[in-house]
Short mmCIF file of C-alpha atoms in Angstrom, two decimals:
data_model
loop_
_atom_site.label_atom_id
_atom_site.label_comp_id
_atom_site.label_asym_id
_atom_site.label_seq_id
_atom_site.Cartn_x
_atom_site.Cartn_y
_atom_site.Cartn_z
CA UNK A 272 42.14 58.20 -60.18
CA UNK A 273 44.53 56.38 -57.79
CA UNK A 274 43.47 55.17 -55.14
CA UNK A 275 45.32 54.84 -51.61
CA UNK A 276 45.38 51.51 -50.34
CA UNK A 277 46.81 52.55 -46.67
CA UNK A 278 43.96 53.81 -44.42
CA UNK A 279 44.14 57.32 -42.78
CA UNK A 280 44.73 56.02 -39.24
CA UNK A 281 47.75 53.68 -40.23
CA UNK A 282 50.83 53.89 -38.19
CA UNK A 283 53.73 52.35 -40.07
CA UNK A 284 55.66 50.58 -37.65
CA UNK A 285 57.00 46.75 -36.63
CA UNK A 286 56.28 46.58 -32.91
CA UNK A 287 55.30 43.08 -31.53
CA UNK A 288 51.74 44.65 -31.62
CA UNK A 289 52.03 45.58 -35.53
CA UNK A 290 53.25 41.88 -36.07
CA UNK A 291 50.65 40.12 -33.87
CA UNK A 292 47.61 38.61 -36.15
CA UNK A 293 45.06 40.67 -36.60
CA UNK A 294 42.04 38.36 -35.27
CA UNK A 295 43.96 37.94 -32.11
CA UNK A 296 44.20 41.85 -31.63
CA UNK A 297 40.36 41.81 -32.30
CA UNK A 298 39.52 39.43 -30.13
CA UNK A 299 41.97 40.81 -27.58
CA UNK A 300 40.24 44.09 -27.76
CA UNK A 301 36.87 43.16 -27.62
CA UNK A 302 37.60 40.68 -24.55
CA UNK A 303 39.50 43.87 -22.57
CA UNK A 304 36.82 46.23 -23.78
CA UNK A 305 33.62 43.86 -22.13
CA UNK A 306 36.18 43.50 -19.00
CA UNK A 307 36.23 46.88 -18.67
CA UNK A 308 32.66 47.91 -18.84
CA UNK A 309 31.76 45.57 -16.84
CA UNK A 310 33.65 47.11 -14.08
CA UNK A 311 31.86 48.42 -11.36
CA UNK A 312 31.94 52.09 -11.78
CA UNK A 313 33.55 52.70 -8.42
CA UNK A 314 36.40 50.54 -8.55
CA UNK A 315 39.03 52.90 -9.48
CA UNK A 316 41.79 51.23 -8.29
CA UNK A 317 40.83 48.01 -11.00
CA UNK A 318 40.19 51.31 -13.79
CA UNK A 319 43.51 52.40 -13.10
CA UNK A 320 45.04 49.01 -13.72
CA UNK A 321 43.25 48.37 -17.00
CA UNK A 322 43.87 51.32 -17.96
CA UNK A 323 47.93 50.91 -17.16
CA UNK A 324 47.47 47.96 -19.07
CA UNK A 325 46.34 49.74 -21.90
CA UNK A 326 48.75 52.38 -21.70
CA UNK A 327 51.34 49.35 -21.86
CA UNK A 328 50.25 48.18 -24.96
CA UNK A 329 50.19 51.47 -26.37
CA UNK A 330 53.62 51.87 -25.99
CA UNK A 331 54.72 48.15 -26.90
CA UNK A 332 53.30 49.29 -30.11
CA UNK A 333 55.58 52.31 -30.48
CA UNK A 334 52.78 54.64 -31.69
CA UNK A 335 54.07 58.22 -30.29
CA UNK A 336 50.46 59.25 -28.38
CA UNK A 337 51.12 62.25 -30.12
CA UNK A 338 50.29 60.83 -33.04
CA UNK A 339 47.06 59.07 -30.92
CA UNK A 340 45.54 61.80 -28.98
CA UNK A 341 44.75 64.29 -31.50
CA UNK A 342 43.05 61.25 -33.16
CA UNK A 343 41.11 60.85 -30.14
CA UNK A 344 38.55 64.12 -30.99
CA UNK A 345 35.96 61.26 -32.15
CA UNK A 346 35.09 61.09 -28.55
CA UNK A 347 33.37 64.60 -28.11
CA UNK A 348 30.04 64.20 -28.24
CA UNK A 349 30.11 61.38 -25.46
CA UNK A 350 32.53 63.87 -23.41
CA UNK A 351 29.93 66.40 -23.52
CA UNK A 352 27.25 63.93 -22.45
CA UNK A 353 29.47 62.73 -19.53
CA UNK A 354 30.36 66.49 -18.74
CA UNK A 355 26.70 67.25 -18.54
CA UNK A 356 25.65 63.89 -16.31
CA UNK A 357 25.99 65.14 -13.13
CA UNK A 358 24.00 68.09 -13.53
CA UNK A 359 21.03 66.66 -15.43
CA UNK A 360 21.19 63.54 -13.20
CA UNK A 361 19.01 63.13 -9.62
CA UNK A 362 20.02 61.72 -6.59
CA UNK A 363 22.09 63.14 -3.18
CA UNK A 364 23.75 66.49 -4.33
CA UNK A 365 27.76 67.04 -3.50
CA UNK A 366 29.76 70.12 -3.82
CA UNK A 367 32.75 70.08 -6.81
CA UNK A 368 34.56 73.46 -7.46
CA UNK A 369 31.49 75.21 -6.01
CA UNK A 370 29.14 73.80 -8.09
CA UNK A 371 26.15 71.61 -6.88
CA UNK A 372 25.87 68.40 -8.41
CA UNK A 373 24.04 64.74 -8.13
CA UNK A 374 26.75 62.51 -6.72
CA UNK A 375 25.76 59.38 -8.92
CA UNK A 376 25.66 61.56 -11.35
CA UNK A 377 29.48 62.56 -11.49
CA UNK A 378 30.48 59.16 -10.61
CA UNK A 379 28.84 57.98 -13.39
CA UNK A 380 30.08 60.87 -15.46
CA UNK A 381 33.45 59.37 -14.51
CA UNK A 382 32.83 56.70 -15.10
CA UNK A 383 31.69 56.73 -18.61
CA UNK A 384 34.80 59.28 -19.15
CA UNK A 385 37.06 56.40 -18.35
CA UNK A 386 35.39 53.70 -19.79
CA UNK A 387 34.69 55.37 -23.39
CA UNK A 388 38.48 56.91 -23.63
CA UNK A 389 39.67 53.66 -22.98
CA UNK A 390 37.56 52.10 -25.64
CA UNK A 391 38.60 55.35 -28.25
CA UNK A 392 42.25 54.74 -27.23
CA UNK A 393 42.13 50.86 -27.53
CA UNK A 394 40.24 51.04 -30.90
CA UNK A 395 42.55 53.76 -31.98
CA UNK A 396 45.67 51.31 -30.86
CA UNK A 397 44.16 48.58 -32.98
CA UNK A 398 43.87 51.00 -36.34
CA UNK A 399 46.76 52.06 -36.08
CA UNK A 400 48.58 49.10 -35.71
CA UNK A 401 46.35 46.90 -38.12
CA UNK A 402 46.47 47.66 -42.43
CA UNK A 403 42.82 46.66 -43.57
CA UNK A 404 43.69 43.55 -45.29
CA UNK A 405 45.15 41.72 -43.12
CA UNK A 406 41.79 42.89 -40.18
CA UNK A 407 39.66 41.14 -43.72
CA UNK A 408 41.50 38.15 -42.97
CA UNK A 409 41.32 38.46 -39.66
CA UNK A 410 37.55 39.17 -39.59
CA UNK A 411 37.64 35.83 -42.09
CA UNK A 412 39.35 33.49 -40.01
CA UNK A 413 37.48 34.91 -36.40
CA UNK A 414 34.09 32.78 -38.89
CA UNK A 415 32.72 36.01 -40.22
CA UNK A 416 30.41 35.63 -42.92
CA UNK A 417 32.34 35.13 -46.94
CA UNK A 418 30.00 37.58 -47.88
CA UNK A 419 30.00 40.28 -45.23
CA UNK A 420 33.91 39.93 -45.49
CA UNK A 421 33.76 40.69 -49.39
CA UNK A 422 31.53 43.77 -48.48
CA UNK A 423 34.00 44.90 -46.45
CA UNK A 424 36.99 44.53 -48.76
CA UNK A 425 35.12 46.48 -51.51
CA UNK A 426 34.04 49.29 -48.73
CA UNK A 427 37.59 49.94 -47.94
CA UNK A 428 38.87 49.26 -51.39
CA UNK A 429 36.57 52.23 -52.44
CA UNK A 430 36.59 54.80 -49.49
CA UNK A 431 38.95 56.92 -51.21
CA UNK A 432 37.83 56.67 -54.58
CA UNK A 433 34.45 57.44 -53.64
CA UNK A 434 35.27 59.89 -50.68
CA UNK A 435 37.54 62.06 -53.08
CA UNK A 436 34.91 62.13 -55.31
CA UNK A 437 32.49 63.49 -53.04
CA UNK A 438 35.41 66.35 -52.48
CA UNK A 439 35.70 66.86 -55.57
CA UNK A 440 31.93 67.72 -55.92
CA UNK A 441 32.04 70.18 -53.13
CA UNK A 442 34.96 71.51 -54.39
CA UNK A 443 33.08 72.83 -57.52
CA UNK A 444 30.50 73.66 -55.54
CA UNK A 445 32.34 75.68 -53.40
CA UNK A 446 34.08 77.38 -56.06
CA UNK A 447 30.56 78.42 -57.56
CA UNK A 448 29.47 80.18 -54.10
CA UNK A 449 27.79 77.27 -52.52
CA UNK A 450 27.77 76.55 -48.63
CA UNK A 451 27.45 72.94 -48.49
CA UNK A 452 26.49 73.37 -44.84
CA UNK A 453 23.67 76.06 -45.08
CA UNK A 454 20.13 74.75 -45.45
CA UNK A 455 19.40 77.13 -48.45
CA UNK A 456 22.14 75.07 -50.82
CA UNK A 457 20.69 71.75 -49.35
CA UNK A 458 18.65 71.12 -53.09
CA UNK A 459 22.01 71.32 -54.46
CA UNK A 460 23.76 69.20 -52.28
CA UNK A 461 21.42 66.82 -52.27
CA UNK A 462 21.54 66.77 -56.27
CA UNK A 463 25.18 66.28 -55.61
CA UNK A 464 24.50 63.17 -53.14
CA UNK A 465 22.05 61.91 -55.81
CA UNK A 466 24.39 62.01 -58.55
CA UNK A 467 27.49 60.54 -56.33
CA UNK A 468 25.04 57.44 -55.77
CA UNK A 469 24.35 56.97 -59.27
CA UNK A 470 28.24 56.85 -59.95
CA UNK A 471 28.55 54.30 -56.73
CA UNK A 472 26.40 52.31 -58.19
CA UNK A 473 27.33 52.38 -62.02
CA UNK A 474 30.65 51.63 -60.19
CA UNK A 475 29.66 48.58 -58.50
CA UNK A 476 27.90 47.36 -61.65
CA UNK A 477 31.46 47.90 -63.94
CA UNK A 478 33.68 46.44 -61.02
CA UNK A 479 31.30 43.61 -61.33
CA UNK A 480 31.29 43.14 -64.38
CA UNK A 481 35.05 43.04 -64.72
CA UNK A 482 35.49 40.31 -61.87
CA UNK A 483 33.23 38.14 -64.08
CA UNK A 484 35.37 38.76 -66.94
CA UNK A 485 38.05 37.61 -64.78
CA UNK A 486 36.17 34.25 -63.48
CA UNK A 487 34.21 35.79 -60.22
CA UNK A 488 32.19 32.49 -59.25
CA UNK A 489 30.40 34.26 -55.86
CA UNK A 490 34.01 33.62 -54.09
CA UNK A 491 37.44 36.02 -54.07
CA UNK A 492 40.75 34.02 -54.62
CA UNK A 493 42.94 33.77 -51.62
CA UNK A 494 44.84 36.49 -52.84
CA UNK A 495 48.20 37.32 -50.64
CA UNK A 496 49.61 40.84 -50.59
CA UNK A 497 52.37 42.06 -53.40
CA UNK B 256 26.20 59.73 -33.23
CA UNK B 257 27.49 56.19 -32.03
CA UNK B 258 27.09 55.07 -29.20
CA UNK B 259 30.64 54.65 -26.81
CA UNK B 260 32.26 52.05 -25.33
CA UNK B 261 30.67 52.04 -21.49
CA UNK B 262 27.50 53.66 -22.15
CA UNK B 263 25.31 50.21 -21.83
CA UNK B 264 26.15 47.85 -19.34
CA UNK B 265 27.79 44.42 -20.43
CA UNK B 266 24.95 41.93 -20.39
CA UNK B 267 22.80 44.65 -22.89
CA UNK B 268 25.75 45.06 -25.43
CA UNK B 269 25.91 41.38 -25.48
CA UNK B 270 22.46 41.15 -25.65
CA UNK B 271 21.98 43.74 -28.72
CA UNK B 272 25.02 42.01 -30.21
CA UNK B 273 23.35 39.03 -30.75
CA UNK B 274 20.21 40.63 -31.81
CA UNK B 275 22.85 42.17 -34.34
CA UNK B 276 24.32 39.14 -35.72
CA UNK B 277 20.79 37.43 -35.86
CA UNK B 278 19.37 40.49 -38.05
CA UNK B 279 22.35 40.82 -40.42
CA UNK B 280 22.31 37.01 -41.43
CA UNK B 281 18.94 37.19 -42.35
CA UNK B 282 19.66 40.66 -44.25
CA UNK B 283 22.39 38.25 -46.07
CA UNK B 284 19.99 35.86 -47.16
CA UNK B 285 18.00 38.42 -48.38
CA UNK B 286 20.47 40.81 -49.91
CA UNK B 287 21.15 37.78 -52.35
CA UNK B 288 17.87 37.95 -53.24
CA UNK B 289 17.72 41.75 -53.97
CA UNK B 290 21.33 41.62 -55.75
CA UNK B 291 22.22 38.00 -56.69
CA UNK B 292 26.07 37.36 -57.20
CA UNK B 293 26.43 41.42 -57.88
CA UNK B 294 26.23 41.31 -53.99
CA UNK B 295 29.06 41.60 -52.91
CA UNK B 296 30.69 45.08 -55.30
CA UNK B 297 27.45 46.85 -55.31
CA UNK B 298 26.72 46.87 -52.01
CA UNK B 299 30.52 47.69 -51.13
CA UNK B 300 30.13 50.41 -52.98
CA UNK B 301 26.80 51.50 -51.80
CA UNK B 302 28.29 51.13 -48.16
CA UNK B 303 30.47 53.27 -49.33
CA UNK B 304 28.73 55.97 -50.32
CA UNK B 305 26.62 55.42 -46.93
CA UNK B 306 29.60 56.37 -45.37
CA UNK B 307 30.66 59.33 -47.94
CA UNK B 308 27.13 60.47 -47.26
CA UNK B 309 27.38 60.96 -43.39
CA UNK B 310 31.00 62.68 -43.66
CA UNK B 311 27.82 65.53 -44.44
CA UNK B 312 26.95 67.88 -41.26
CA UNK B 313 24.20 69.58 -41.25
CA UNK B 314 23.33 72.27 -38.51
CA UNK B 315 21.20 71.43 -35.69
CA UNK B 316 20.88 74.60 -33.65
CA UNK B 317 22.74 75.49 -30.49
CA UNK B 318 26.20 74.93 -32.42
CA UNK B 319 26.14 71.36 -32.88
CA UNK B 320 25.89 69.45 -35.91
CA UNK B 321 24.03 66.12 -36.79
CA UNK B 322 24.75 64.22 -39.63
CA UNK B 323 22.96 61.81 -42.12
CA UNK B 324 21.96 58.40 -40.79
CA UNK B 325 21.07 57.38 -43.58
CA UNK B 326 18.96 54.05 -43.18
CA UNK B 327 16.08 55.24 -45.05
CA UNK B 328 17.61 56.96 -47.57
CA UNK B 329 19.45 53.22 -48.41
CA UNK B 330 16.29 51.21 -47.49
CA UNK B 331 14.44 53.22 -50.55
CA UNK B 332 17.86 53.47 -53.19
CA UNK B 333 18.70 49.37 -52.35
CA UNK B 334 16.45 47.63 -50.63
CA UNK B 335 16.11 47.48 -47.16
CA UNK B 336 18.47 43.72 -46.48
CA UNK B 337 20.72 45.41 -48.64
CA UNK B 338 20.76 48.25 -46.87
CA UNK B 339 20.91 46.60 -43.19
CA UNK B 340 24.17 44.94 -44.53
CA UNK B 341 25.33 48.20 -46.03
CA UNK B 342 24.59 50.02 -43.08
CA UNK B 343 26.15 47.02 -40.75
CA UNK B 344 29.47 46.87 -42.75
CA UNK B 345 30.01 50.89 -42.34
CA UNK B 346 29.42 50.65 -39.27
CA UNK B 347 32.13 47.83 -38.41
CA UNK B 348 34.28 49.32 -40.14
CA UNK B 349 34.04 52.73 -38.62
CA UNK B 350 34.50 51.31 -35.07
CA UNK B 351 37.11 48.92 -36.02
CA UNK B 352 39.46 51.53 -38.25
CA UNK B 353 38.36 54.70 -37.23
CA UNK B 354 37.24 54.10 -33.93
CA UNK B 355 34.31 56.05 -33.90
CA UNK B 356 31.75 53.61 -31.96
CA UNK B 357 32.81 51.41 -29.11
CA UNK B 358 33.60 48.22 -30.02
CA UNK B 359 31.57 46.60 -27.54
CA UNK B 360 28.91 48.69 -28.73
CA UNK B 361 28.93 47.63 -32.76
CA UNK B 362 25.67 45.78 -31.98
CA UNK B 363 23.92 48.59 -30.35
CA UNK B 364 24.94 50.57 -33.21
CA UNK B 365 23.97 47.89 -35.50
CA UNK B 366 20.72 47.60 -33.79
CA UNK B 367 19.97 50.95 -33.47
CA UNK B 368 21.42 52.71 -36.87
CA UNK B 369 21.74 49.84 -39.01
CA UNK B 370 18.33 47.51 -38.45
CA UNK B 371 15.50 50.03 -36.65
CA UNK B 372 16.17 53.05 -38.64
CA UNK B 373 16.23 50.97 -41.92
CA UNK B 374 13.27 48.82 -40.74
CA UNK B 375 11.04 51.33 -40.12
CA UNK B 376 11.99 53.60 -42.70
CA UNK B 377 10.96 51.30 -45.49
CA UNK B 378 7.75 49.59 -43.86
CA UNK B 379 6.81 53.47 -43.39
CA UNK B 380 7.98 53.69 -47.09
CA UNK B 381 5.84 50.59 -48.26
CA UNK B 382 3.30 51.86 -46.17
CA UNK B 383 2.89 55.37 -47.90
CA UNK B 384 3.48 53.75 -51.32
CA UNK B 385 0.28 51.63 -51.19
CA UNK B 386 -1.75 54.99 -49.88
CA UNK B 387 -0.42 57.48 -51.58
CA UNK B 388 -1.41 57.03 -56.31
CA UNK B 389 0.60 54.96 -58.30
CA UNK B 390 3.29 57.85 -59.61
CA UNK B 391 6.63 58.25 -59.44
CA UNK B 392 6.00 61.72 -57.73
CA UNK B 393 5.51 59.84 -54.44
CA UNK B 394 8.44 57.93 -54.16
CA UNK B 395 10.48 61.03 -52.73
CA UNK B 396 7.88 62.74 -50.19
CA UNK B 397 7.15 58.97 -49.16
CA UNK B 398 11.11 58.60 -48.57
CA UNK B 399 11.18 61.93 -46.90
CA UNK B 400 8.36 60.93 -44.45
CA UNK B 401 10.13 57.28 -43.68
CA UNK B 402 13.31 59.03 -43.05
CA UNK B 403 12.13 61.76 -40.86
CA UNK B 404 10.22 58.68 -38.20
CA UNK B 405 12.84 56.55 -38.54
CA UNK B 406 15.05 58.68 -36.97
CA UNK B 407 13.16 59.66 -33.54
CA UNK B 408 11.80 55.39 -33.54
CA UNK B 409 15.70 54.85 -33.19
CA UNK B 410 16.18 57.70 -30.49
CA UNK B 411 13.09 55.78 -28.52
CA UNK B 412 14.43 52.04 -28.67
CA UNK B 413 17.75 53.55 -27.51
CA UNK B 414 16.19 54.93 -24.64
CA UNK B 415 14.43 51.70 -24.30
CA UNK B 416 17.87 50.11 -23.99
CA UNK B 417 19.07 52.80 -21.98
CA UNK B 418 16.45 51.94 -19.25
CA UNK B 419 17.10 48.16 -19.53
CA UNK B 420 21.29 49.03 -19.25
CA UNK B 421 21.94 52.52 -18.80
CA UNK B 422 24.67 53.32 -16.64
CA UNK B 423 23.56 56.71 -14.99
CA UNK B 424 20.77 57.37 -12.58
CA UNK B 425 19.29 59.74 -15.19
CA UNK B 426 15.45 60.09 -15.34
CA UNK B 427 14.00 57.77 -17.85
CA UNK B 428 11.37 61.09 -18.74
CA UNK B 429 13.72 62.97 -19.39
CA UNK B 430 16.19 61.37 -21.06
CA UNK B 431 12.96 60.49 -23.42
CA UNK B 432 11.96 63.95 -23.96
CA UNK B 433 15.40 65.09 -24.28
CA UNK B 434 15.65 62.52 -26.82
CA UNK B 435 12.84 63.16 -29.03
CA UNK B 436 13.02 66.70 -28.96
CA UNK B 437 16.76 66.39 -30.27
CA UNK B 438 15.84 63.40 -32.52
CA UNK B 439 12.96 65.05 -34.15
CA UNK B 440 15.35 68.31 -34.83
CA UNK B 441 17.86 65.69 -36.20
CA UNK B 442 14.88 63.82 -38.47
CA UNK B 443 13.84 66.51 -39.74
CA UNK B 444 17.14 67.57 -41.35
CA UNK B 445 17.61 63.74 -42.15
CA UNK B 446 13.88 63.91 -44.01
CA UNK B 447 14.94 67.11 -46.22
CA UNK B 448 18.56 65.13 -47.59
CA UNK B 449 16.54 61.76 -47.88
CA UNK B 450 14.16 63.50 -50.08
CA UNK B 451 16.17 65.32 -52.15
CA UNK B 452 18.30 62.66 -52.90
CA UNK B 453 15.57 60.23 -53.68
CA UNK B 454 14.14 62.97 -56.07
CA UNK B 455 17.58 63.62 -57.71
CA UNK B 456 18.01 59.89 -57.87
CA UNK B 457 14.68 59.35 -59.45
CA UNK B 458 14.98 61.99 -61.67
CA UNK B 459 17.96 60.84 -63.30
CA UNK B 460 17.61 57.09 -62.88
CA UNK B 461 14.26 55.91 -61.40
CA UNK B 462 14.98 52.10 -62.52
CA UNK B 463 18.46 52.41 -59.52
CA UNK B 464 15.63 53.09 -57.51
CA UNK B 465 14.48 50.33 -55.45
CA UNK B 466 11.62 51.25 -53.53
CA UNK B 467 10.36 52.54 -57.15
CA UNK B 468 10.47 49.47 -58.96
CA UNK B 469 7.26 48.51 -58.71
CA UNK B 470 5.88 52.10 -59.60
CA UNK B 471 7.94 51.25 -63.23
CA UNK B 472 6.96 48.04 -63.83
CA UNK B 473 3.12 49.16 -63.84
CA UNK B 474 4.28 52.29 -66.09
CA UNK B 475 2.76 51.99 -69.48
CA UNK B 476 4.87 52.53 -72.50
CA UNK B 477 3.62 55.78 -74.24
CA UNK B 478 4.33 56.70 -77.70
CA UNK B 479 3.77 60.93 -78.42
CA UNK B 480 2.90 61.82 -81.80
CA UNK B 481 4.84 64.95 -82.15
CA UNK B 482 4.88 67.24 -84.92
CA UNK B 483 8.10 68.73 -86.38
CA UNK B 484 7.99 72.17 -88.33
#
């Protein structure tokens, strides 16, 4: 059972934004990101320019936005929320395309349109551009907790074992007439779930195990990457 | 469902951020006192079953699907620090790498989906455990219960936060009711997994289970005479 060690949004590439340190990028992003929702909602013209500044980094980084804005389906359930805003909102009613709507309503439908893709697209940028180890060390050296750090490595360490094992269950259950998604097979799937915790966990306790084997004293060696 | 990038104003991401960072150092504390120096493996790898866990939809009605939360459900199998770092770390690393979450939102999502749901799932958990007899029986329908208010609490204290930083002139009622109603749907498909899985776990290995621990240490060893022919 190999076990990927790229993540599935990776880009491969060596743009300045591939090369720049991870922590920076973080910190980068999550400075833009506060800038931009705290923009006033009506202030397109200061939207637009965030979001050309976005757009610029984007490309610095070489990513095709094909490869980008398929990637950005995450977003739909907010997109329907914001769709639905300025009909379920009160307030003075406008006219758009025929249709009757509150006016703070659609501006803040806008509003949250813009601000969320930008976050989607900007967090999306950052995945793609970043390979998990080196956002661990970032995340290290931006203070973040030894521990909480550790959790994370093992998290993304494991993802793939653990998430083609839980394909591999529904696999077989598939291919003994079970629909995972109706409520009738739920017992079944749930006996699945059951049984995928008790290999998580018998998994934790042998990868344990073998780090103490191999001198684990509560801290992980500054390993760097072959 | 996470919550965007934009949907809360500034001041209340910051805000629930901190709120988020204060919780989850307090979880670590405690998490070393639930797992020791195993800490750090097992609950990587219960994080990432967490996360293997929600990649399951389940219908909601009206086309949509919602999917595990899971809080209570970890809360029961781990512990509930344990689980509020769990819950934290997939979380983190979902809106980092997969950018599903804002990233000025991780501590709303923390807050919300990481610390309330697991919260109240477990005291509702503990709660029902010193009610309900002293039998392993319980520990399912009692983690079935905790997951199922867990899930519309959380829908509440987002609306809560909605009203203190929303940004839309939506009525506070009905974003409430709208809430509930959806929430309650959502818990109630959230109770049946939790459940399940918490029976299935204790089946198979009641001593993994930590909200059942106490239930086996008061077990008395039995010895069966039994007669072979």
């Amino acid at each position: 059972m190999g076990a990927g060690h790229g993540h599935r949004l990776h880009f491969h590439g060596h743009s300045p934004v591939h090369r720049a340190p991870a922590h920076v990028k973080v910190l980068v992003l999550l400075g833009f990101m506060l800038v931009v929702v705290a923009t006033p909602r009506q202030a397109y013209a200061v939207l637009a320019a965030e979001a050309a500044v976005l757009l610029g980094v984007v490309l610095l980084s070489r990513v095709p936005l094909t490869y980008l804005l398929p990637r950005m389906v995450v977003e739909v359930p907010f997109v329907v929320f914001a769709v639905l805003m300025p009909f379920i909102s009160h307030g003075p009613r406008t006219e758009v395309l025929g249709l009757t709507v509150s006016e703070p309503g659609l501006v803040a439908g806008i509003a949250l349109l813009i601000k969320g893709s930008m976050g989607v697209l900007g967090a999306l940028t950052l995945a793609a551009t970043t390979e998990p180890q080196d956002l661990l060390r970032g995340l290290e050296r931006l203070r973040m907790p030894d521990l909480i750090v550790q959790i994370m490595g093992f998290m993304i360490r494991y993802l793939d074992v653990v998430t083609a094992e839980l394909s591999r269950m529904m696999t077989a259950l598939r291919s003994r007439g079970c629909d995972p998604r109706s409520p009738r097979h739920w017992p079944v799937l749930a006996r699945s779930l059951g049984a995928l915790f008790i290999r998580s966990y018998e998994r934790g306790e042998r990868v344990h195990l073998a780090m103490l084997s191999r001198g684990y004293d509560g801290r992980l060696p500054d390993m760097e990457r072959p | 469902m996470h919550v965007p990038d934009g949907f809360l104003d500034a001041p209340t991401s910051v805000a629930t951020g901190v709120v988020a960072a204060t919780a989850v150092a307090v979880a670590l504390r405690g998490a070393r006192r639930e797992l020791d120096d195993r800490t750090a493996p097992l609950a990587g790898l219960v994080a990432t079953f967490v996360f293997a866990a929600q990649m399951i939809n389940f219908p909601v009605g009206a086309g949509t699907s919602g999917h595990l939360m899971g809080g209570a459900l970890a809360a029961v199998l781990v512990g509930p620090w344990t689980a509020v770092l769990c819950v934290s770390v997939v979380l983190t690393v979902q809106a980092l790498l997969m950018a599903d979450g804002g990233i000025t939102a991780i501590g709303t999502n923390i807050t919300l989906i990481g610390i309330v749901t697991v919260a109240v799932g477990w005291s509702v958990f503990v709660l029902l455990r010193r009610l309900l007899p002293k039998t392993l029986a319980v520990v399912a329908p009692a983690a079935a219960v905790a997951a199922f208010v867990s899930v519309p609490v959380a829908a509440l204290v987002f609306t809560g936060l909605f009203a203190v930083g929303g940004n839309a002139p939506v009525d506070l009622g009905a974003v409430a009711a709208a809430m509930l109603g959806w929430h309650t749907v959502i818990g109630i498909g959230e109770a049946v997994v939790t459940g399940l899985v918490v029976a299935s776990v204790v089946a198979a290995r009641p001593d993994l289970v930590h909200g059942a621990a106490p239930l086996i240490a008061e077990r008395e060893l039995v010895t069966r005479k039994v007669d072979v022919s």
